[in-house]
Amino acid sequence: MYPQYLFEYPNIDTDFPFHMKKKRYTSVPSHRHDFIELSFVLEGKGTEWINGTAHDMLPGTIVLLLPYQIHKYHAAEDEPLLMYICNFDMKLVTAGPESAWGLHELLLGRDETQPAYIQLQGKAYEDGVQLWDRLYQEYESSLAWRPIMLRALLLEALSQFIRNMARQDTTPTRTQHPASTKGIWPVVQYVYDHYLEPLSLNTLSEQFHIHPAQLSTQFGEAFGIYFVDFLHELRIRHACSLLISSDLPISQVAFESGFSSYPTFSRTFHRIKGITPSQYRQKKGLRR
């Protein structure tokens, strides 16, 4: 069975696409998503698999999951995992000068050897707990300048991850995916950045100098999905945002979302969301 694909989370369609929760888990099935996930283990013990590679989850474990990484985790018996989990759009922290400081490269995952997790201990763990508690308290508040404080604390949490990563050797063993999928991640990120533009296997082939048939195979092996379905899912997510945040005619939403044909948009939307675009808009409160 292919992993579940998540491309929505609370607040994703707001001007501050950030969501945080504190929750206990015993098991989370294999899944993937096209947004960033940053998590911190407070209590419990377990194991997580990221792209086929396992690592321990203990108090102080911080995991930075990049778009489309496949992961799952299980808690040890009688030791459920209490975790802070943040979901956010990468553009939330790469729109400013931070992109020139290395953050953009970290979030795009272009360093194949980049570890996905770190383990805080001693004073670093205590500092981590204090920082994540502050982040969660700010998220739950309604204070003035809340988005600014949240962004500042999020950047601090990412800085903590990067600095501690440099102090410890947590380089994971190689992924269990076929070697042929090694070069797919830059292509995936390119699609994520350009999905509103005309894209095809042929255009990607020219961009990355990989044969279209090989690209198609890599998408299938890495994600269990055809390239065109992968592209359509991104475009439908964008369309959902337009439907609930604007009064654009639905036909225009289709073209603004990268579809060259309204019938294709309508069929694709219904297949992915289970309802028509107009029903989706009505359900979310706009009746245009």
Tab-separated table of C-alpha atoms in Angstrom:
chain	number	residue	atom	x	y	z
A	1	MET	CA	0.000	0.000	0.000
A	2	TYR	CA	1.319	3.408	-0.928
A	3	PRO	CA	1.751	5.991	1.850
A	4	GLN	CA	-0.996	8.482	2.527
A	5	TYR	CA	-0.486	11.868	0.904
A	6	LEU	CA	-1.215	14.905	3.085
A	7	PHE	CA	-1.298	18.318	1.476
A	8	GLU	CA	-3.519	20.234	3.870
A	9	TYR	CA	-3.286	21.278	7.493
A	10	PRO	CA	-5.156	23.815	9.679
A	11	ASN	CA	-4.339	27.432	8.770
A	12	ILE	CA	-2.775	26.469	5.431
A	13	ASP	CA	-4.973	28.950	3.575
A	14	THR	CA	-4.339	31.904	5.902
A	15	ASP	CA	-1.796	34.704	5.597
A	16	PHE	CA	0.262	32.913	8.274
A	17	PRO	CA	0.314	29.230	7.214
A	18	PHE	CA	1.512	27.738	10.492
A	19	HIS	CA	-0.084	25.088	12.722
A	20	MET	CA	1.150	23.614	15.985
A	21	LYS	CA	-0.162	20.881	18.249
A	22	LYS	CA	0.838	18.958	21.390
A	23	LYS	CA	-0.348	15.375	21.268
A	24	ARG	CA	0.345	11.805	22.391
A	25	TYR	CA	0.894	9.116	19.776
A	26	THR	CA	1.238	5.358	19.846
A	27	SER	CA	1.446	4.813	16.080
A	28	VAL	CA	1.350	6.946	12.927
A	29	PRO	CA	1.119	5.114	9.572
A	30	SER	CA	3.349	5.807	6.595
A	31	HIS	CA	2.540	9.145	4.974
A	32	ARG	CA	4.038	12.076	3.092
A	33	HIS	CA	3.250	15.749	2.664
A	34	ASP	CA	4.395	18.754	0.675
A	35	PHE	CA	4.829	21.079	3.641
A	36	ILE	CA	7.483	21.302	6.342
A	37	GLU	CA	7.065	19.387	9.605
A	38	LEU	CA	9.214	20.126	12.638
A	39	SER	CA	8.648	18.010	15.759
A	40	PHE	CA	10.034	17.720	19.284
A	41	VAL	CA	9.641	14.667	21.543
A	42	LEU	CA	8.814	15.542	25.159
A	43	GLU	CA	8.099	12.090	26.627
A	44	GLY	CA	8.052	8.432	25.620
A	45	LYS	CA	10.100	6.170	23.413
A	46	GLY	CA	9.677	4.863	19.883
A	47	THR	CA	11.078	4.398	16.402
A	48	GLU	CA	10.615	6.495	13.279
A	49	TRP	CA	11.311	5.528	9.675
A	50	ILE	CA	12.156	8.326	7.210
A	51	ASN	CA	12.479	7.209	3.587
A	52	GLY	CA	13.094	3.692	4.846
A	53	THR	CA	15.753	4.562	7.451
A	54	ALA	CA	14.995	4.003	11.140
A	55	HIS	CA	16.060	6.083	14.128
A	56	ASP	CA	15.152	6.174	17.820
A	57	MET	CA	12.642	8.665	19.186
A	58	LEU	CA	13.427	9.774	22.736
A	59	PRO	CA	12.814	12.892	24.828
A	60	GLY	CA	14.822	15.596	23.070
A	61	THR	CA	14.541	14.147	19.559
A	62	ILE	CA	13.898	16.879	16.984
A	63	VAL	CA	12.903	15.873	13.460
A	64	LEU	CA	12.851	18.183	10.445
A	65	LEU	CA	10.802	16.628	7.657
A	66	LEU	CA	11.148	18.154	4.223
A	67	PRO	CA	8.415	18.167	1.565
A	68	TYR	CA	7.496	14.714	0.267
A	69	GLN	CA	9.660	12.713	2.663
A	70	ILE	CA	7.859	9.505	3.568
A	71	HIS	CA	7.798	8.666	7.270
A	72	LYS	CA	6.026	6.697	9.974
A	73	TYR	CA	6.596	6.012	13.654
A	74	HIS	CA	5.597	3.642	16.437
A	75	ALA	CA	5.870	4.145	20.181
A	76	ALA	CA	7.296	1.454	22.428
A	77	GLU	CA	4.756	-0.532	24.427
A	78	ASP	CA	3.404	1.462	27.395
A	79	GLU	CA	5.572	4.466	26.418
A	80	PRO	CA	3.471	6.685	24.134
A	81	LEU	CA	5.173	9.629	22.516
A	82	LEU	CA	4.200	13.100	23.727
A	83	MET	CA	5.231	15.489	20.974
A	84	TYR	CA	5.103	19.060	19.801
A	85	ILE	CA	4.494	19.146	16.039
A	86	CYS	CA	4.655	22.192	13.768
A	87	ASN	CA	3.419	22.255	10.170
A	88	PHE	CA	4.233	25.223	7.966
A	89	ASP	CA	4.832	26.375	4.409
A	90	MET	CA	8.523	26.716	3.565
A	91	LYS	CA	7.874	30.187	2.156
A	92	LEU	CA	7.032	31.286	5.691
A	93	VAL	CA	10.736	31.191	6.563
A	94	THR	CA	12.431	31.617	3.184
A	95	ALA	CA	10.709	34.755	1.913
A	96	GLY	CA	13.173	37.113	3.612
A	97	PRO	CA	16.969	37.403	3.816
A	98	GLU	CA	17.092	34.115	5.721
A	99	SER	CA	17.277	32.329	2.373
A	100	ALA	CA	20.775	33.745	1.879
A	101	TRP	CA	21.892	32.427	5.275
A	102	GLY	CA	21.529	28.747	4.384
A	103	LEU	CA	17.969	28.187	5.610
A	104	HIS	CA	16.606	27.940	2.071
A	105	GLU	CA	19.071	25.183	1.184
A	106	LEU	CA	18.284	23.293	4.399
A	107	LEU	CA	14.550	23.315	3.765
A	108	LEU	CA	14.933	22.345	0.120
A	109	GLY	CA	16.971	19.346	1.216
A	110	ARG	CA	19.569	19.654	-1.535
A	111	ASP	CA	22.273	18.183	0.675
A	112	GLU	CA	21.752	14.439	0.311
A	113	THR	CA	23.753	13.751	3.502
A	114	GLN	CA	21.697	16.114	5.656
A	115	PRO	CA	20.401	14.261	8.728
A	116	ALA	CA	16.681	14.505	9.338
A	117	TYR	CA	16.897	14.431	13.130
A	118	ILE	CA	19.014	15.397	16.125
A	119	GLN	CA	19.045	14.276	19.766
A	120	LEU	CA	19.257	16.963	22.452
A	121	GLN	CA	20.734	16.043	25.817
A	122	GLY	CA	21.597	17.803	29.071
A	123	LYS	CA	21.513	21.600	28.925
A	124	ALA	CA	20.590	21.551	25.217
A	125	TYR	CA	17.510	19.467	26.037
A	126	GLU	CA	16.463	21.847	28.810
A	127	ASP	CA	16.886	24.807	26.444
A	128	GLY	CA	14.856	22.954	23.838
A	129	VAL	CA	11.962	22.308	26.202
A	130	GLN	CA	11.865	25.972	27.228
A	131	LEU	CA	11.934	27.158	23.616
A	132	TRP	CA	9.204	24.791	22.420
A	133	ASP	CA	7.038	25.596	25.455
A	134	ARG	CA	7.319	29.298	24.573
A	135	LEU	CA	6.475	28.568	20.950
A	136	TYR	CA	3.371	26.595	21.919
A	137	GLN	CA	2.239	29.188	24.453
A	138	GLU	CA	2.559	31.901	21.819
A	139	TYR	CA	0.639	29.793	19.307
A	140	GLU	CA	-2.216	29.302	21.788
A	141	SER	CA	-2.332	32.997	22.654
A	142	SER	CA	-4.120	35.908	21.001
A	143	LEU	CA	-1.532	38.537	21.870
A	144	ALA	CA	-0.561	41.447	19.649
A	145	TRP	CA	2.092	40.713	17.002
A	146	ARG	CA	1.520	36.980	17.473
A	147	PRO	CA	2.602	36.033	13.905
A	148	ILE	CA	5.832	38.015	14.283
A	149	MET	CA	6.676	36.301	17.566
A	150	LEU	CA	5.765	32.884	16.174
A	151	ARG	CA	8.010	33.384	13.161
A	152	ALA	CA	10.872	34.546	15.392
A	153	LEU	CA	10.504	31.530	17.695
A	154	LEU	CA	10.211	29.182	14.715
A	155	LEU	CA	13.460	30.548	13.293
A	156	GLU	CA	15.055	30.086	16.719
A	157	ALA	CA	13.885	26.457	16.795
A	158	LEU	CA	15.355	25.883	13.328
A	159	SER	CA	18.587	27.541	14.445
A	160	GLN	CA	18.696	25.215	17.438
A	161	PHE	CA	18.276	22.255	15.108
A	162	ILE	CA	21.065	23.423	12.772
A	163	ARG	CA	23.551	24.269	15.543
A	164	ASN	CA	23.080	20.998	17.398
A	165	MET	CA	23.198	19.072	14.145
A	166	ALA	CA	26.699	20.448	13.618
A	167	ARG	CA	27.761	19.174	17.067
A	168	GLN	CA	26.751	15.564	16.674
A	169	ASP	CA	27.174	12.787	14.177
A	170	THR	CA	23.625	11.699	13.350
A	171	THR	CA	24.164	10.981	9.658
A	172	PRO	CA	21.675	8.194	8.951
A	173	THR	CA	22.359	5.098	6.965
A	174	ARG	CA	21.427	5.218	3.321
A	175	THR	CA	17.781	5.125	2.334
A	176	GLN	CA	16.219	1.835	1.337
A	177	HIS	CA	14.686	3.353	-1.791
A	178	PRO	CA	16.100	2.159	-5.135
A	179	ALA	CA	19.242	3.970	-6.245
A	180	SER	CA	17.360	5.209	-9.325
A	181	THR	CA	15.306	7.574	-7.138
A	182	LYS	CA	18.351	9.419	-5.794
A	183	GLY	CA	18.027	12.318	-8.221
A	184	ILE	CA	14.277	12.809	-7.911
A	185	TRP	CA	14.271	15.230	-4.957
A	186	PRO	CA	15.539	18.324	-6.850
A	187	VAL	CA	12.933	17.572	-9.528
A	188	VAL	CA	10.186	17.307	-6.915
A	189	GLN	CA	11.146	20.648	-5.425
A	190	TYR	CA	11.229	22.227	-8.882
A	191	VAL	CA	7.701	20.971	-9.498
A	192	TYR	CA	6.631	22.339	-6.122
A	193	ASP	CA	8.021	25.779	-7.042
A	194	HIS	CA	6.668	25.818	-10.623
A	195	TYR	CA	3.449	23.794	-10.557
A	196	LEU	CA	1.378	26.761	-11.756
A	197	GLU	CA	3.412	26.882	-14.954
A	198	PRO	CA	3.109	24.540	-17.949
A	199	LEU	CA	4.967	21.399	-16.877
A	200	SER	CA	5.386	17.980	-18.409
A	201	LEU	CA	7.805	15.097	-18.236
A	202	ASN	CA	9.395	16.457	-21.406
A	203	THR	CA	9.991	19.926	-19.950
A	204	LEU	CA	11.424	18.400	-16.765
A	205	SER	CA	13.572	16.106	-18.864
A	206	GLU	CA	15.097	19.107	-20.611
A	207	GLN	CA	15.547	20.982	-17.334
A	208	PHE	CA	17.287	18.144	-15.471
A	209	HIS	CA	18.760	16.182	-18.388
A	210	ILE	CA	16.950	12.983	-17.437
A	211	HIS	CA	15.028	10.895	-19.968
A	212	PRO	CA	11.218	11.248	-19.606
A	213	ALA	CA	10.789	7.504	-19.180
A	214	GLN	CA	13.374	7.471	-16.385
A	215	LEU	CA	11.661	10.403	-14.669
A	216	SER	CA	8.327	8.624	-14.868
A	217	THR	CA	9.865	5.523	-13.304
A	218	GLN	CA	11.478	7.541	-10.521
A	219	PHE	CA	8.205	9.234	-9.618
A	220	GLY	CA	6.474	5.885	-9.458
A	221	GLU	CA	9.187	4.268	-7.337
A	222	ALA	CA	9.509	7.204	-4.945
A	223	PHE	CA	5.861	8.167	-4.510
A	224	GLY	CA	3.667	5.442	-5.996
A	225	ILE	CA	1.974	8.026	-8.167
A	226	TYR	CA	2.082	9.125	-11.794
A	227	PHE	CA	3.740	12.474	-12.438
A	228	VAL	CA	0.547	14.009	-13.824
A	229	ASP	CA	-1.378	13.025	-10.662
A	230	PHE	CA	1.395	14.474	-8.520
A	231	LEU	CA	1.163	17.758	-10.456
A	232	HIS	CA	-2.627	17.815	-10.332
A	233	GLU	CA	-2.696	17.383	-6.559
A	234	LEU	CA	-0.505	20.464	-6.115
A	235	ARG	CA	-2.687	22.490	-8.469
A	236	ILE	CA	-5.906	21.450	-6.754
A	237	ARG	CA	-4.484	22.530	-3.407
A	238	HIS	CA	-3.809	25.951	-4.911
A	239	ALA	CA	-7.325	26.039	-6.375
A	240	CYS	CA	-8.813	25.311	-2.937
A	241	SER	CA	-6.983	28.288	-1.528
A	242	LEU	CA	-8.355	30.547	-4.274
A	243	LEU	CA	-11.878	29.211	-3.871
A	244	ILE	CA	-12.074	30.092	-0.178
A	245	SER	CA	-9.999	33.277	-0.168
A	246	SER	CA	-11.252	35.054	-3.296
A	247	ASP	CA	-14.395	35.707	-5.289
A	248	LEU	CA	-12.839	34.717	-8.598
A	249	PRO	CA	-15.191	32.843	-10.943
A	250	ILE	CA	-14.521	29.139	-10.754
A	251	SER	CA	-13.503	29.064	-14.418
A	252	GLN	CA	-10.808	31.628	-13.661
A	253	VAL	CA	-9.700	29.672	-10.583
A	254	ALA	CA	-9.075	26.746	-12.914
A	255	PHE	CA	-6.741	28.712	-15.147
A	256	GLU	CA	-5.084	30.523	-12.229
A	257	SER	CA	-4.277	27.088	-10.797
A	258	GLY	CA	-2.348	25.955	-13.842
A	259	PHE	CA	-5.072	24.062	-15.722
A	260	SER	CA	-5.406	24.859	-19.426
A	261	SER	CA	-8.823	23.186	-19.625
A	262	TYR	CA	-11.827	23.782	-17.350
A	263	PRO	CA	-13.280	20.280	-17.909
A	264	THR	CA	-9.936	18.782	-16.856
A	265	PHE	CA	-9.912	20.981	-13.772
A	266	SER	CA	-13.484	20.037	-12.862
A	267	ARG	CA	-12.880	16.293	-13.265
A	268	THR	CA	-9.594	16.427	-11.385
A	269	PHE	CA	-11.048	18.479	-8.548
A	270	HIS	CA	-13.928	16.058	-8.040
A	271	ARG	CA	-11.596	13.053	-8.136
A	272	ILE	CA	-9.277	14.485	-5.482
A	273	LYS	CA	-11.730	16.313	-3.192
A	274	GLY	CA	-14.842	14.190	-3.732
A	275	ILE	CA	-17.028	17.247	-4.411
A	276	THR	CA	-17.289	19.889	-7.130
A	277	PRO	CA	-15.435	23.226	-6.897
A	278	SER	CA	-18.708	25.084	-6.276
A	279	GLN	CA	-19.678	22.655	-3.508
A	280	TYR	CA	-16.253	23.119	-1.932
A	281	ARG	CA	-16.665	26.901	-1.997
A	282	GLN	CA	-20.153	26.665	-0.483
A	283	LYS	CA	-18.895	24.330	2.215
A	284	LYS	CA	-16.208	26.840	3.168
A	285	GLY	CA	-18.682	29.731	3.270
A	286	LEU	CA	-18.333	31.495	-0.073
A	287	ARG	CA	-21.259	31.168	-2.477
A	288	ARG	CA	-19.961	32.766	-5.673
